[in-house]
Structure formats: structure tokens, C-alpha cells
Amino acid sequence: MSFQVILDEVEKNITKILGDLQCNDVAFSVSPSKSDFGDVSCNVSFLLAKQLKKSPQNIAQIISAKYEKCEHTLVSAVKAHESGYVNFIADWKKLSTLILLGSFSDEFGYTDLGKGMTVVVEHTSVNPNKALHIGHVRNIIIGDVISRLLQKTNHKVNVLNYIDDSGLQVADIIIGFRHFGFSEDPPEGKKFDHYCGDDVYVKTTAKYDGDPSLQDIRKEILCEIEDGTSEIAQFASRITQRVLANQLETCWNLGVTYDCLNFESQIIRSGLWGTTFEKLKKMKLVEYDDVGENSGCWVIRGHDNDKDKVLVRSTGTATYIAKDIPYAAWKLGLLGDPFGYIIYDKKQPGGKTLWQTTLDDISEKCSFAGSKVITVIDSRQARLQNIIADLMSKFESEGAYVHLGYESVTLSSDTAKILGLNTEGKQAQMSGRKGLYVNADSVYDSLLTRTAEETARRHPEMDVSEVNQIAHYVSVGTLRYEMIKQDLDKIITFDLAKSLNLEGDTAPYIQYTYARASRILEKSSRPYSDADCTLLSEQAELQLIRMIGMFGISVRDATINLSPKVIARYCHDLAVAFNEFYEKVRVLGLDDTTLEDSRVHLVASFKTTLKMALDLLGISTPEKM
RNA sequence: GGGCUCAUAGCUCAGCAUGGAUAGAGUGUUGGACUUCUAAUCCAAUGGUCAAGGGAUCGAAGCCCUUUGGGCCCA
């Protein structure tokens, strides 16, 4: 049971009262109050003012008087506020017991939003020619948290990672290896993906400006890779697999796992485009232009002021959108599945099986399609994604294909300067080609160094492995939290120096409160499972219980709005409530042992709730910090 | 030129979907609290014409329109 029960009770009674007053269909809201206005507030008086020709204050009085006579168990008092709000004071003796007992259940915070529906979440999808940079991390963490939220709310989730192994960026590094003599092995101590991105890619593309003939070579290589049979194509495949393996290590280290890897090269070779194209023609969603600038092309008509989008050029070659459309249709299960599936050769942490598509042996069949698809891609791709979503809505019901967009991560002026670019105080867009980015692994490494130092300083008694374990949890937590604590439509300006700040609204703050709670439980030898919750009456205690009870409401909100930050804020607010409690209320060593039991019970409830909430964010909970 | 998006405290952001009470955090600055369940903590002070203008409303940070400025996409 959560705080929702009292909201439900109030809503039910207000509806009944409205029925008595013969005012139906009033869209009033019942919500948790802001502080100092009781526990639950209702705005119904404002909405009725016109209809009843009375002031909101007056109506609030009428409603509160009527409410007293209703059957109610969780409300102890109703107050008509002079502003017009009707405020309700909870009967905390009852509500506390419900919330605290509920919090120990695995079902706590659970709402059945999915009804078992299968949802595809695609994220990461980084070109396999470089290491992940800090911008990719935002994508990955958003996608991962969304997956966790959907799982929590009874969706079956298939997490996909799309590997663009036949694009220009891959062709670029192949040119580097084959035409500029880059060694296939990275320098000592450097990961292969870093080497490909930092050295091969940057230095190869830098040569394009001075040598136009390279463009022809680029096209040739791209064709060979798409075709897939030549020696070059096989070489490229080996390279991309190696980069991919390194990229996955980074993701896994951050606590992110997948169900299936989809290779673009295979989508091209599978013939999915052909069947999709025929289907589009049949449904008259694509048209052939005889005249005009797109003469000889197959196009999708643009809406309103949007230009037509070319799908197949007059030369007969498909444009890059033509790769995305069949893939989107495949994800929705609209096409026959041409793929077989094999298990990826490295094991994911946590034991979840990772599959990958194959065309070589299609005996093993799986299904990774879903009735809803959420594609996490930054909002620069919004135009293209809208076209795809629009097309898919013609096949499936509206809203089956969702583009979850988010703003990019840019570099602060100071950080750009460190990387060798003077931006005169302005933030800078990252660029793989220019080598202007910060790798995810290096951010993690500096966080790890910093947090290990801090942990060792606090706990001289700990051995190195324990220190490193805690430092790992804190570093990953910090990185993840920074990526989701703000709204998706806010640009994150990444600053190397500031990223190492571990105070204030950060993951370590929240994890630290968890460790404090753990410490109390560790030191307490008293049994608390059947403690009397009605003894908890301090403001700080009730506030903490209230926050615990809000968990389910946050989960629901975050899932419906696909908004990870809601959970981040919840975790923070819950931690604040605990710290307040911790400062003001003593738990251990009380003369009144029954009260002590109750408080220990509350601490345990907080601890388990915070753990569940942090789990949704993929943030671990160290027992000590 | 067209489209999308953002603008709230010195800085970074909540709140806006579904209008209503006193606009909240963190950070910064200044001061205070560790012989007490962990100070990665807490407390206090400081700091806001919610970009500007208009509109509808009894009532706007929130809704509508216009403008300005930033970012992105397309050309």
C-alpha cells in the first residue's frame, strides 16, 4: 500500500459528495499537499465556483462539512482553507502502518501499466568505429532507465542495440587501416575502440580536405561493405566486431545490458527493404516522381511545409532512410522475420542472455519485436524519426512507434579548452571527426580515482578491493545520475572539473544516506518486523513515511511520461527526508525500547524503498561509504 | 528562408502536462554544528518584475498570440 490509498479514498468520497450536490463530470484533482497545507489537497471548490455561484471558500466549507459525514478511515480531519482548497489531514496511525508494511513487499511501487505488453526499447546504437563518449552515455542511461521502469510496471521489454556496421564512419576507419597504414593493433595500454576513434578515425578524416580522390575510395569501400562478400568487407566486419566488444564492455561496466544486437549490414542483405518497399507502394505511401527536382525518384510526400523525402534515387539506390524504415517495421513485427539468432560470444554481467542477428544459420528463431517500440535517439534526428513514426502509424495503431528524443551533451568552454579548442566562453558541440569529445571510459576512470581516494581516506581499515568496489558503485552512480537528473529537453554542458563534484544533488549524496541507514540497522540488534508503527509521530518521521509512500506515484508518473528524472528527483527527495529524520530523531539507544523498535522499522523501510528506487536508475547501494 | 526546441536566483536546474495557497532545490558567497546512529551530512543568512509585450480568465511562471535571444535540424 502506498500514499495512493488515501488519495483514492478522498477522490471516491468527493465524487460521492458531488453526486449528492448534483454536480457530475467535474474534473477535480486530489493530490499530495505542498508542505504546511495538510497531507492531501483538493481543488474542487475552484471548479464549482461558477456553477454553484458561490465563492471557493464557501464551497470548501460545504464540502468539508459533508466530508465529515462520509465513510472515511484514513483521513482524520478536513479543513476548508481560506484560499478555497479543501485540505485533508491523514490519520497517520493507520496510514503509517499501511505504508511501512507495504514497503517490504516486492510489489511495492508496482502498478500494472503494461498488462504484460511487449515493448521494444532501442538505445545505444553507436557507430562501431569509436569508443563511447559522454554524449552516448546519456542515450544509454536514458534507454536503460526506461527499460527498467517498463519492466517494473509489467511490460515485457526487449532491449536492442542497433549496430551500424555498414555506414560511412566504418568505411572511414577502413580507409585508415588499408590506405594510411594504421596498424591493426593499438598501442600498448590503449583499448581498441579508443584507438580507432582517437587515432584512426580522426587522422583519416582529417586527410579528406586535402585529397578529393579519397571520396571515391570511400564510396568503393562502402559498396564493398554493403555487398559483404569481399575480403575488405570481411576485414571491416572483424574490425567492427572488435570495436563493438569494447563498446559493450563500457556499457556493461555502467550496468547496462541488452537482449539483442541488430546489425545493419544484415538488414540490408536480408531483403527486408524489398518487401517493405513493395508494401509501401501497395499502400500508396510512396510515390514516383516523373518531373521536378526529384524526377525519377520514389518519395514520401512531406506534410505542410516539409519537403518530399527521397527514398530511392533515380539511380535505383536507396537512401539512408530506406534502412531505417524496414528496421522500424521489423521492430513492430510487421514483416516476416528473416533473421536467425545466435548467442553473443561474451557473457553479459548479471547473466541475461545476449543474442545477435545472423543470416548464416537461421535455424534458431527468437522474437524481439514488440507491439510498441521506443527508440532513444537524440533530438537532432527528430525530423527523420517523425517520418518513420508517421509511416508506422499507417501500418499500426497511432503511437506504436515512439521516438524518445533528448538534447545533446555539449562540452563546457573550459573542457573544450583542455581538449585544444578555444571557444571564447561558449559551450562546444562534440565532434568525433574533430576529436572533440570526452570518452566515457576516461570520465569513469577519473571518477574512480577520485572516489577511491575519498573512500580510502574515510575508511583506513578497508582493504583495496572493498575500497574499489565502493568507488565503482559511486562512480557509476554519479555518472548515471548526472545523465538523468534533468529533463530530456535540457542540454547538458559537461565539465570535467565539475563532474567530480560529489556533494549536493548527486548520486553519492543519496548513496550516503543509504549507507547511514545501513549502519543504524547493522548496529541494532532488536527485532523490528512486528514493531508498532503508530508510535511514530514526530514531524520528521511522518515526512519520511510520506515520502516512502510516494514511491508508487513516482514510478507511475515516470513511466507514463517516459521521464527518468522523476525517479531521480524522488530518490533525492527521499534522501533529504531521511537526512532530516537522521538529524532530528535519534534511533538507537533509547530508553523506550518499543519506540526504538518502531524507528528501526522505519529505517529499514526507508532503506528497502530507496534501494528499489535506485535500482530503477541502475544505481547500486553500498552498505558503507 | 522553413521547421523543432529552450529561456525561472550569480551559475546548474525543479515546478508547467491537468491554471488556484507563501515560486522550490543544488551550487556559489558569508556564518555556524563532528567526545553523540558515518560531516560525501545538517542549520542559518544571501539571492527571483518566472526573457519582453499583449490576450482570454474571478485568478497565469504555467494557457493563446506577438517579439527578442540561444541551440539544433532542413535549405
XYZ file of C-alpha atoms (C1' of nucleotides) in Angstrom:
700
model
C 0.000 0.000 0.000
C 1.213 3.450 -0.711
C 0.137 7.026 -0.275
C -2.152 6.452 -3.222
C -4.692 4.760 -0.921
C -5.565 7.981 0.839
C -5.791 9.842 -2.468
C -8.158 7.170 -3.728
C -10.287 7.357 -0.616
C -10.587 11.130 -0.816
C -11.346 11.039 -4.512
C -14.058 8.460 -4.025
C -15.745 10.477 -1.294
C -15.542 13.776 -3.176
C -17.119 12.109 -6.188
C -19.904 10.901 -3.958
C -20.408 14.358 -2.470
C -20.515 15.864 -5.945
C -23.197 13.351 -6.817
C -25.240 14.493 -3.818
C -24.809 18.092 -4.953
C -25.788 17.003 -8.460
C -22.573 18.286 -9.914
C -21.201 15.497 -12.032
C -18.344 15.410 -14.512
C -16.154 17.812 -12.604
C -12.504 17.127 -13.412
C -11.153 17.888 -9.962
C -7.777 16.722 -8.774
C -6.751 15.171 -5.491
C -3.049 15.469 -4.870
C -0.453 15.363 -2.125
C -0.323 18.769 -0.467
C 2.502 21.197 -0.521
C 4.037 21.442 2.901
C 2.049 23.159 5.645
C -1.271 22.530 3.953
C -2.058 19.155 5.411
C -1.457 15.897 3.606
C -3.896 15.847 0.733
C -5.453 18.765 -1.136
C -8.394 19.012 -3.458
C -9.133 21.841 -5.873
C -12.788 21.005 -6.439
C -14.118 24.277 -4.983
C -12.493 26.382 -7.690
C -14.094 24.307 -10.376
C -17.545 24.530 -8.821
C -17.461 28.252 -8.054
C -19.128 29.328 -11.277
C -21.700 26.556 -11.433
C -22.849 26.996 -7.832
C -22.399 30.778 -7.890
C -20.586 30.671 -4.593
C -17.095 31.581 -3.544
C -14.473 28.816 -3.439
C -14.098 29.368 0.327
C -17.797 28.865 0.809
C -17.833 25.686 -1.251
C -14.793 24.357 0.571
C -16.705 24.738 3.819
C -19.725 22.910 2.447
C -17.583 20.082 1.112
C -15.574 19.671 4.256
C -18.755 19.565 6.340
C -20.202 16.913 4.071
C -16.950 15.016 4.051
C -17.074 14.597 7.819
C -20.234 12.575 7.368
C -18.786 10.314 4.684
C -17.341 6.961 5.470
C -13.641 7.524 5.817
C -10.867 5.649 7.508
C -7.579 7.279 6.523
C -8.497 10.924 6.983
C -8.510 12.318 10.490
C -9.525 15.901 9.721
C -10.813 18.012 6.853
C -10.085 21.714 6.655
C -11.585 24.310 4.382
C -8.692 26.660 3.696
C -9.492 30.322 3.154
C -7.923 30.098 -0.273
C -10.627 27.662 -1.327
C -8.678 24.432 -1.158
C -10.065 21.544 0.798
C -7.210 20.081 2.802
C -7.146 16.699 4.467
C -5.059 15.573 7.395
C -4.183 11.909 7.289
C -4.750 9.548 10.139
C -1.083 8.710 10.371
C -1.523 5.907 12.843
C -3.338 3.944 10.174
C -1.533 5.255 7.120
C 1.946 4.686 8.578
C 1.179 1.075 9.247
C -0.119 0.542 5.733
C 2.836 2.252 4.083
C 5.556 0.679 6.197
C 4.178 -2.820 5.887
C 3.671 -2.332 2.160
C 7.218 -1.155 1.623
C 8.629 -4.555 2.475
C 6.669 -6.237 -0.279
C 8.225 -6.937 -3.668
C 5.116 -5.398 -5.147
C 5.785 -2.023 -3.522
C 5.602 0.709 -6.129
C 4.151 -1.683 -8.649
C 1.409 -0.534 -10.963
C 0.209 -2.689 -13.802
C 0.567 -0.197 -16.615
C 1.765 -2.691 -19.190
C -0.568 -5.654 -18.669
C 2.240 -7.839 -19.928
C 2.607 -5.992 -23.226
C 5.865 -6.419 -25.110
C 7.818 -3.233 -25.696
C 10.976 -2.807 -27.705
C 13.445 -0.284 -26.351
C 16.295 0.567 -28.657
C 19.184 2.591 -27.409
C 22.981 2.987 -27.622
C 23.322 2.388 -31.381
C 26.771 3.900 -31.612
C 28.734 3.555 -34.835
C 31.256 0.755 -34.279
C 34.255 2.813 -35.275
C 34.989 4.552 -31.983
C 34.679 4.439 -28.236
C 31.598 5.746 -26.455
C 31.838 9.374 -25.483
C 29.965 11.158 -22.747
C 27.116 12.092 -25.115
C 26.436 8.439 -25.893
C 26.256 7.776 -22.174
C 23.198 9.988 -21.919
C 21.470 7.908 -24.563
C 22.412 4.637 -22.919
C 21.359 5.614 -19.433
C 18.041 7.085 -20.569
C 17.311 3.913 -22.512
C 18.355 1.683 -19.658
C 16.269 3.509 -17.056
C 13.239 3.477 -19.364
C 13.663 -0.285 -19.758
C 13.845 -0.753 -16.015
C 10.755 1.376 -15.474
C 8.797 -0.567 -18.070
C 9.844 -3.847 -16.512
C 8.743 -2.648 -13.102
C 5.304 -1.785 -14.459
C 4.579 -5.145 -16.063
C 5.898 -4.685 -19.571
C 7.935 -7.379 -21.253
C 10.919 -5.447 -22.540
C 13.273 -6.285 -25.395
C 16.337 -4.086 -25.354
C 18.005 -3.701 -28.722
C 21.272 -2.163 -29.791
C 21.492 -1.308 -33.468
C 24.952 -1.736 -34.893
C 25.544 0.462 -37.923
C 28.368 -1.652 -39.268
C 27.967 -0.592 -42.882
C 27.963 3.168 -42.708
C 30.404 5.838 -43.800
C 32.032 6.064 -40.398
C 33.110 2.457 -40.609
C 34.332 2.985 -44.167
C 36.444 5.867 -42.855
C 38.469 3.775 -40.455
C 38.838 1.009 -43.018
C 40.479 3.568 -45.307
C 42.777 4.410 -42.429
C 43.800 0.787 -41.957
C 44.119 -0.002 -45.633
C 45.407 3.212 -47.184
C 47.254 5.023 -44.431
C 48.980 2.122 -42.828
C 47.411 2.238 -39.393
C 48.357 -0.884 -37.513
C 45.594 -3.295 -36.650
C 46.814 -3.301 -33.092
C 46.504 -0.372 -30.763
C 49.478 0.999 -28.873
C 50.245 -0.678 -25.570
C 47.646 0.059 -22.914
C 45.051 1.546 -25.225
C 41.671 -0.048 -25.835
C 40.974 -0.864 -29.460
C 37.824 1.287 -29.641
C 39.713 4.286 -28.269
C 42.474 3.718 -30.764
C 40.022 3.540 -33.686
C 38.197 6.677 -32.633
C 41.011 8.850 -31.294
C 43.650 7.940 -33.851
C 42.447 6.137 -36.953
C 39.157 7.956 -37.459
C 40.297 11.464 -36.588
C 43.527 11.283 -38.565
C 41.970 9.640 -41.602
C 39.076 12.045 -41.967
C 41.476 14.939 -41.499
C 43.056 13.969 -44.838
C 39.788 14.292 -46.789
C 40.020 18.033 -47.212
C 43.347 17.872 -48.926
C 42.651 14.890 -51.165
C 39.281 14.780 -53.008
C 40.150 11.429 -54.601
C 39.608 9.815 -51.215
C 35.866 10.323 -51.642
C 35.868 7.799 -54.490
C 37.762 5.275 -52.412
C 35.288 5.883 -49.612
C 32.345 5.104 -51.877
C 34.030 1.991 -53.202
C 34.716 0.663 -49.744
C 31.181 1.441 -48.654
C 29.836 -0.568 -51.592
C 32.072 -3.494 -50.773
C 30.976 -3.458 -47.135
C 27.314 -3.365 -48.125
C 27.839 -6.226 -50.520
C 29.528 -8.189 -47.778
C 31.422 -10.793 -49.769
C 34.801 -9.249 -50.480
C 37.944 -9.521 -48.417
C 37.563 -5.836 -47.461
C 34.060 -6.490 -46.179
C 35.270 -9.349 -44.029
C 38.098 -7.231 -42.726
C 35.617 -4.464 -41.872
C 33.423 -6.964 -40.105
C 36.336 -8.121 -37.946
C 37.201 -4.535 -37.060
C 33.646 -3.565 -36.151
C 33.240 -6.688 -34.028
C 36.342 -5.777 -32.113
C 35.176 -2.212 -31.547
C 31.730 -3.443 -30.579
C 33.182 -5.789 -27.991
C 34.997 -2.868 -26.393
C 31.920 -0.656 -26.502
C 29.894 -3.364 -24.786
C 32.489 -3.590 -22.041
C 31.905 0.100 -21.346
C 28.124 -0.353 -21.291
C 28.258 -3.411 -19.090
C 30.553 -1.612 -16.703
C 27.847 1.036 -16.362
C 25.306 -1.652 -15.547
C 23.577 -1.664 -18.927
C 22.672 -4.890 -20.709
C 20.827 -5.819 -23.893
C 18.706 -8.597 -25.316
C 19.782 -8.448 -28.922
C 22.300 -6.810 -31.232
C 20.985 -5.978 -34.693
C 23.465 -5.496 -37.487
C 22.646 -3.029 -40.199
C 24.620 -4.970 -42.770
C 22.300 -7.906 -42.237
C 19.191 -5.797 -42.506
C 20.448 -4.644 -45.878
C 21.249 -8.163 -47.044
C 18.106 -9.715 -45.611
C 15.937 -8.253 -48.335
C 13.689 -6.583 -45.769
C 13.889 -3.366 -47.731
C 12.446 -5.022 -50.839
C 9.373 -6.350 -49.055
C 8.915 -3.088 -47.198
C 9.193 -1.098 -50.408
C 6.574 -3.255 -52.128
C 4.293 -2.837 -49.148
C 4.753 0.935 -49.170
C 3.956 1.040 -52.870
C 0.845 -1.043 -52.396
C -0.356 1.213 -49.601
C 0.445 4.234 -51.763
C 2.692 5.663 -49.075
C 5.465 6.226 -51.578
C 5.045 7.868 -54.926
C 7.078 8.020 -58.100
C 8.001 11.489 -59.347
C 8.060 11.986 -63.114
C 9.014 15.610 -63.082
C 10.633 18.242 -60.881
C 13.768 18.100 -58.821
C 13.039 14.552 -57.707
C 12.333 13.282 -61.204
C 12.865 9.540 -61.376
C 12.814 9.114 -57.587
C 10.472 7.362 -55.197
C 9.479 9.803 -52.473
C 7.419 10.156 -49.345
C 5.290 13.254 -49.565
C 6.165 15.856 -46.956
C 3.435 17.323 -44.799
C 2.623 21.012 -44.866
C 5.875 22.848 -45.426
C 8.086 19.799 -45.223
C 9.802 18.826 -48.411
C 9.292 15.446 -50.014
C 11.748 12.869 -48.764
C 13.539 10.766 -51.343
C 13.567 7.046 -50.582
C 15.009 5.667 -53.787
C 17.145 7.815 -56.017
C 16.748 7.900 -59.779
C 19.834 5.683 -59.917
C 17.901 2.997 -58.087
C 19.888 3.185 -54.838
C 18.047 3.538 -51.572
C 18.782 6.497 -49.275
C 19.662 6.065 -45.625
C 16.025 6.419 -44.556
C 15.425 3.291 -46.547
C 17.467 1.397 -43.962
C 15.508 2.767 -41.041
C 12.032 2.033 -42.349
C 12.297 -1.752 -42.677
C 14.097 -1.864 -39.352
C 11.262 0.065 -37.676
C 8.704 -2.236 -39.307
C 10.703 -5.262 -38.183
C 10.759 -3.991 -34.596
C 6.977 -3.727 -34.669
C 6.756 -7.243 -36.034
C 5.081 -6.096 -39.237
C 7.270 -8.156 -41.520
C 8.257 -11.783 -41.634
C 11.457 -12.203 -39.651
C 14.341 -13.158 -41.963
C 16.882 -13.480 -39.168
C 18.255 -16.326 -37.190
C 19.683 -15.683 -33.755
C 22.877 -16.803 -32.132
C 24.212 -16.110 -28.665
C 26.882 -13.425 -28.496
C 30.199 -14.943 -27.573
C 30.867 -12.915 -24.428
C 28.646 -13.213 -21.363
C 26.844 -10.189 -20.006
C 27.132 -9.404 -16.312
C 24.000 -10.413 -14.473
C 23.559 -13.440 -16.672
C 20.994 -12.098 -19.142
C 21.487 -13.832 -22.494
C 22.640 -11.555 -25.273
C 21.557 -12.559 -28.771
C 22.635 -11.248 -32.107
C 21.088 -11.475 -35.543
C 22.537 -13.721 -38.205
C 21.701 -14.647 -41.766
C 24.059 -17.622 -41.888
C 22.119 -20.047 -39.800
C 18.508 -19.149 -39.365
C 17.559 -22.309 -37.521
C 17.371 -20.689 -34.081
C 14.324 -18.439 -34.025
C 13.555 -15.848 -31.409
C 11.270 -12.878 -31.405
C 12.416 -9.450 -30.393
C 9.548 -7.499 -31.883
C 7.027 -5.657 -29.741
C 3.619 -4.084 -30.042
C 5.210 -0.835 -29.025
C 8.627 0.491 -29.939
C 10.574 3.178 -28.118
C 13.613 4.398 -29.969
C 16.005 6.511 -27.949
C 17.842 8.884 -30.275
C 18.888 12.462 -29.725
C 16.524 15.153 -30.926
C 18.709 16.189 -33.839
C 17.181 13.178 -35.557
C 13.646 14.281 -34.804
C 12.770 15.061 -38.418
C 13.718 11.627 -39.681
C 12.163 9.918 -36.690
C 8.910 11.767 -37.247
C 8.739 10.492 -40.803
C 9.261 6.954 -39.581
C 6.750 7.290 -36.751
C 4.275 8.726 -39.201
C 4.747 5.869 -41.656
C 4.481 3.279 -38.904
C 1.233 4.800 -37.694
C -0.195 3.989 -41.109
C 0.632 0.316 -40.530
C -0.012 0.045 -36.819
C -2.171 1.988 -34.452
C -1.173 5.551 -33.701
C 1.619 5.835 -31.175
C 3.042 2.345 -31.582
C 6.364 3.800 -32.679
C 7.743 6.373 -30.290
C 10.842 8.451 -30.787
C 12.162 9.341 -27.368
C 14.321 12.351 -28.102
C 16.683 14.164 -25.808
C 19.038 17.102 -26.112
C 22.717 16.611 -26.673
C 25.632 16.782 -24.293
C 27.993 19.623 -25.082
C 31.373 20.490 -23.643
C 31.894 23.444 -21.368
C 34.235 26.107 -22.590
C 36.851 25.064 -20.029
C 36.694 21.425 -21.021
C 36.876 22.273 -24.724
C 39.979 24.319 -23.959
C 41.618 21.346 -22.283
C 40.942 19.416 -25.491
C 42.565 22.170 -27.510
C 39.678 24.306 -28.714
C 39.212 27.894 -27.690
C 35.501 28.698 -27.784
C 35.685 32.131 -26.164
C 33.483 31.178 -23.251
C 30.849 29.358 -25.270
C 29.960 25.698 -24.935
C 31.029 23.417 -27.787
C 29.298 20.609 -29.655
C 31.220 17.378 -29.501
C 32.608 16.052 -32.740
C 34.001 12.597 -33.366
C 35.728 13.696 -36.540
C 37.492 16.591 -34.903
C 38.445 14.518 -31.900
C 36.497 16.919 -29.746
C 34.854 14.707 -27.153
C 35.386 13.121 -23.773
C 35.365 9.333 -23.703
C 33.023 7.593 -21.292
C 35.819 5.356 -20.046
C 38.031 8.289 -19.129
C 35.272 10.029 -17.199
C 34.648 6.792 -15.347
C 38.374 6.370 -14.657
C 38.788 9.827 -13.182
C 35.678 9.380 -11.073
C 37.012 6.049 -9.879
C 40.335 7.546 -8.845
C 38.621 10.391 -7.056
C 36.070 8.233 -5.211
C 38.616 5.559 -4.300
C 40.794 8.237 -2.702
C 37.834 9.598 -0.788
C 36.699 6.162 0.367
C 40.177 5.122 1.469
C 40.540 8.349 3.423
C 37.302 7.689 5.279
C 37.945 4.025 5.871
C 41.606 3.352 6.551
C 40.627 -0.115 7.790
C 39.271 -1.280 4.436
C 41.270 -3.409 2.047
C 41.830 -2.269 -1.519
C 39.256 -4.468 -3.149
C 36.487 -3.244 -0.878
C 37.504 0.361 -1.481
C 37.482 -0.228 -5.219
C 34.098 -1.885 -5.107
C 32.570 1.096 -3.318
C 34.374 3.513 -5.615
C 32.947 1.653 -8.590
C 29.399 1.891 -7.264
C 29.782 5.565 -6.503
C 31.416 6.383 -9.842
C 28.797 4.597 -11.919
C 26.079 6.084 -9.766
C 27.443 9.581 -10.233
C 27.694 9.226 -13.985
C 24.221 7.743 -14.309
C 22.612 10.290 -12.027
C 24.152 13.248 -13.846
C 22.791 11.922 -17.122
C 19.168 11.677 -15.997
C 18.580 14.123 -13.205
C 17.433 16.807 -15.567
C 14.761 16.843 -18.183
C 15.383 15.296 -21.591
C 14.939 18.621 -23.339
C 17.754 20.324 -21.440
C 21.217 20.451 -22.948
C 23.801 19.032 -20.571
C 27.001 21.009 -20.573
C 29.655 18.613 -19.467
C 32.552 19.968 -17.475
C 35.432 17.711 -16.488
C 36.156 19.502 -13.225
C 32.550 19.834 -12.128
C 31.785 16.198 -12.915
C 33.991 15.218 -9.987
C 31.855 17.119 -7.517
C 30.297 14.611 -5.147
C 28.241 16.891 -2.946
C 24.738 18.248 -3.096
C 22.257 16.851 -5.594
C 24.377 13.897 -6.685
C 24.288 10.117 -6.509
C 26.832 9.968 -3.654
C 24.540 12.154 -1.555
C 21.763 9.615 -1.983
C 24.018 6.602 -1.627
C 25.479 8.098 1.514
C 22.087 8.315 3.185
C 21.621 4.666 2.299
C 24.902 3.811 3.966
C 23.857 5.754 7.061
C 20.644 3.789 7.285
C 22.561 0.549 6.839
C 24.810 1.491 9.693
C 21.882 2.002 12.052
C 20.413 -1.371 11.170
C 23.783 -3.020 11.474
C 24.226 -1.685 14.999
C 20.721 -2.508 16.090
C 20.157 -5.986 17.381
C 16.480 -5.502 18.058
C 13.816 -7.254 16.028
C 11.600 -4.770 14.267
C 9.397 -6.778 11.951
C 6.285 -6.540 14.127
C 7.004 -3.098 15.553
C 4.185 -0.735 16.356
C 4.189 1.971 13.671
C 1.611 4.068 15.475
C 4.296 5.338 17.851
C 5.896 7.334 15.058
C 4.571 10.832 15.430
C 7.444 13.282 15.037
C 7.174 15.633 12.052
C 10.405 14.255 10.592
C 9.162 10.694 10.950
C 5.839 11.370 9.292
C 7.537 13.281 6.492
C 9.804 10.312 5.849
C 6.904 7.860 5.872
C 5.053 10.133 3.493
C 7.979 10.143 1.059
C 8.246 6.367 1.281
C 4.571 6.180 0.420
C 5.086 8.349 -2.661
C 7.209 5.746 -4.412
C 4.426 4.193 -6.447
C 3.137 7.574 -7.558
C 6.591 8.486 -8.864
C 7.014 5.198 -10.689
C 3.699 5.687 -12.391
C 4.444 9.271 -13.330
C 7.913 8.441 -14.649
C 6.675 5.529 -16.736
C 3.673 7.212 -18.282
C 5.708 10.253 -19.230
C 8.847 8.270 -20.121
C 10.678 10.593 -17.784
C 13.611 9.096 -15.856
C 14.263 12.311 -13.958
C 11.068 11.801 -11.967
C 12.697 8.841 -10.230
C 15.960 10.718 -9.812
C 14.100 13.503 -8.032
C 12.186 11.018 -5.970
C 15.406 9.393 -4.762
C 16.825 12.769 -3.895
C 13.703 13.889 -2.024
C 13.539 10.607 -0.161
C 17.179 11.000 0.877
C 16.534 14.559 2.034
C 13.629 13.329 4.165
C 15.867 10.711 5.707
C 18.683 13.148 6.466
C 16.190 15.426 8.150
C 14.971 12.489 10.226
C 18.526 11.459 10.971
C 19.438 14.887 12.306
C 16.360 15.376 14.419
C 15.379 11.948 15.654
C 17.572 9.529 17.462
C 17.023 5.858 16.700
C 19.399 3.741 18.772
C 19.925 3.595 22.496
C 16.517 4.905 23.538
C 15.108 4.163 26.972
C 11.787 3.404 25.332
C 12.590 0.182 23.533
C 9.216 -0.147 21.788
C 9.754 3.276 20.275
C 13.233 2.226 19.269
C 11.777 -0.792 17.501
C 9.374 1.411 15.605
C 12.139 3.724 14.488
C 14.363 0.882 13.436
C 11.431 -0.420 11.460
C 11.102 2.949 9.754
C 14.802 2.994 8.901
C 14.507 -0.485 7.412
C 11.509 0.603 5.386
C 13.405 3.634 4.102
C 16.355 1.501 3.195
C 14.407 -1.020 1.193
C 12.405 1.669 -0.590
C 15.462 3.680 -1.527
C 17.085 0.535 -2.838
C 14.108 -0.216 -5.056
C 14.080 3.347 -6.359
C 17.821 3.391 -7.028
C 17.506 0.009 -8.751
C 15.255 1.674 -11.285
C 18.065 4.099 -12.011
C 20.631 1.317 -12.116
C 22.451 2.875 -9.178
C 23.958 0.474 -6.647
C 23.626 0.808 -2.924
C 26.860 0.367 -0.964
C 26.354 -0.588 2.683
C 29.310 1.539 3.665
C 30.786 4.688 2.197
C 14.307 31.442 -45.660
C 11.319 26.981 -43.341
C 10.767 23.653 -39.059
C 11.774 21.868 -33.971
C 13.282 23.375 -29.201
C 14.909 26.141 -24.899
C 14.648 30.917 -21.699
C 12.697 30.713 -13.750
C 18.134 33.158 -8.076
C 25.398 34.895 -9.892
C 25.707 29.535 -12.011
C 23.072 24.464 -12.917
C 18.121 23.128 -12.623
C 12.714 21.595 -10.322
C 7.699 23.347 -10.747
C 4.325 23.921 -16.423
C 1.045 18.021 -18.979
C -4.241 18.844 -15.586
C -4.071 27.416 -14.123
C -5.507 28.442 -7.740
C -2.304 28.756 -1.457
C 3.814 31.579 0.511
C 7.762 30.114 -6.918
C 11.454 25.421 -4.621
C 16.413 22.612 -4.733
C 21.536 22.257 -5.509
C 25.788 25.223 -6.263
C 28.233 29.891 -5.088
C 29.210 33.607 -1.136
C 29.061 34.542 4.458
C 28.496 32.436 9.251
C 27.530 28.112 12.417
C 27.280 22.472 14.014
C 31.735 16.371 14.476
C 33.913 13.265 22.772
C 26.827 11.726 20.247
C 23.265 6.101 14.919
C 29.116 7.889 9.256
C 30.193 15.845 8.465
C 30.074 12.621 0.779
C 25.831 15.418 6.366
C 22.964 19.318 8.712
C 21.424 24.554 10.136
C 21.220 29.906 9.117
C 21.905 34.206 6.077
C 22.224 35.812 0.946
C 19.927 35.626 -3.701
C 13.847 35.827 -8.296
C 9.438 42.085 -12.345
C 9.492 33.327 -13.731
C 13.133 36.750 -21.276
C 9.725 41.119 -23.108
C 4.830 42.683 -24.544
C -0.207 41.655 -25.283
C -4.777 38.412 -24.773
C -8.659 35.141 -22.716
C -9.736 34.135 -17.116
C -12.524 35.863 -10.799
C -7.194 34.112 -10.888
C -1.068 32.901 -15.008
C 5.690 31.004 -14.116
C 2.018 27.569 -16.357
C -2.916 28.513 -21.496
C -3.204 31.603 -26.538
C -0.737 35.351 -29.761
C 3.491 38.506 -30.941
C 8.574 39.823 -30.223
C 13.657 39.068 -28.641
C 17.747 35.942 -27.624
C 20.318 30.909 -27.568
C 20.654 25.731 -29.501
C 19.508 22.123 -33.185
C 17.507 20.289 -37.960
C 16.446 21.303 -43.149
C 17.666 24.660 -47.305
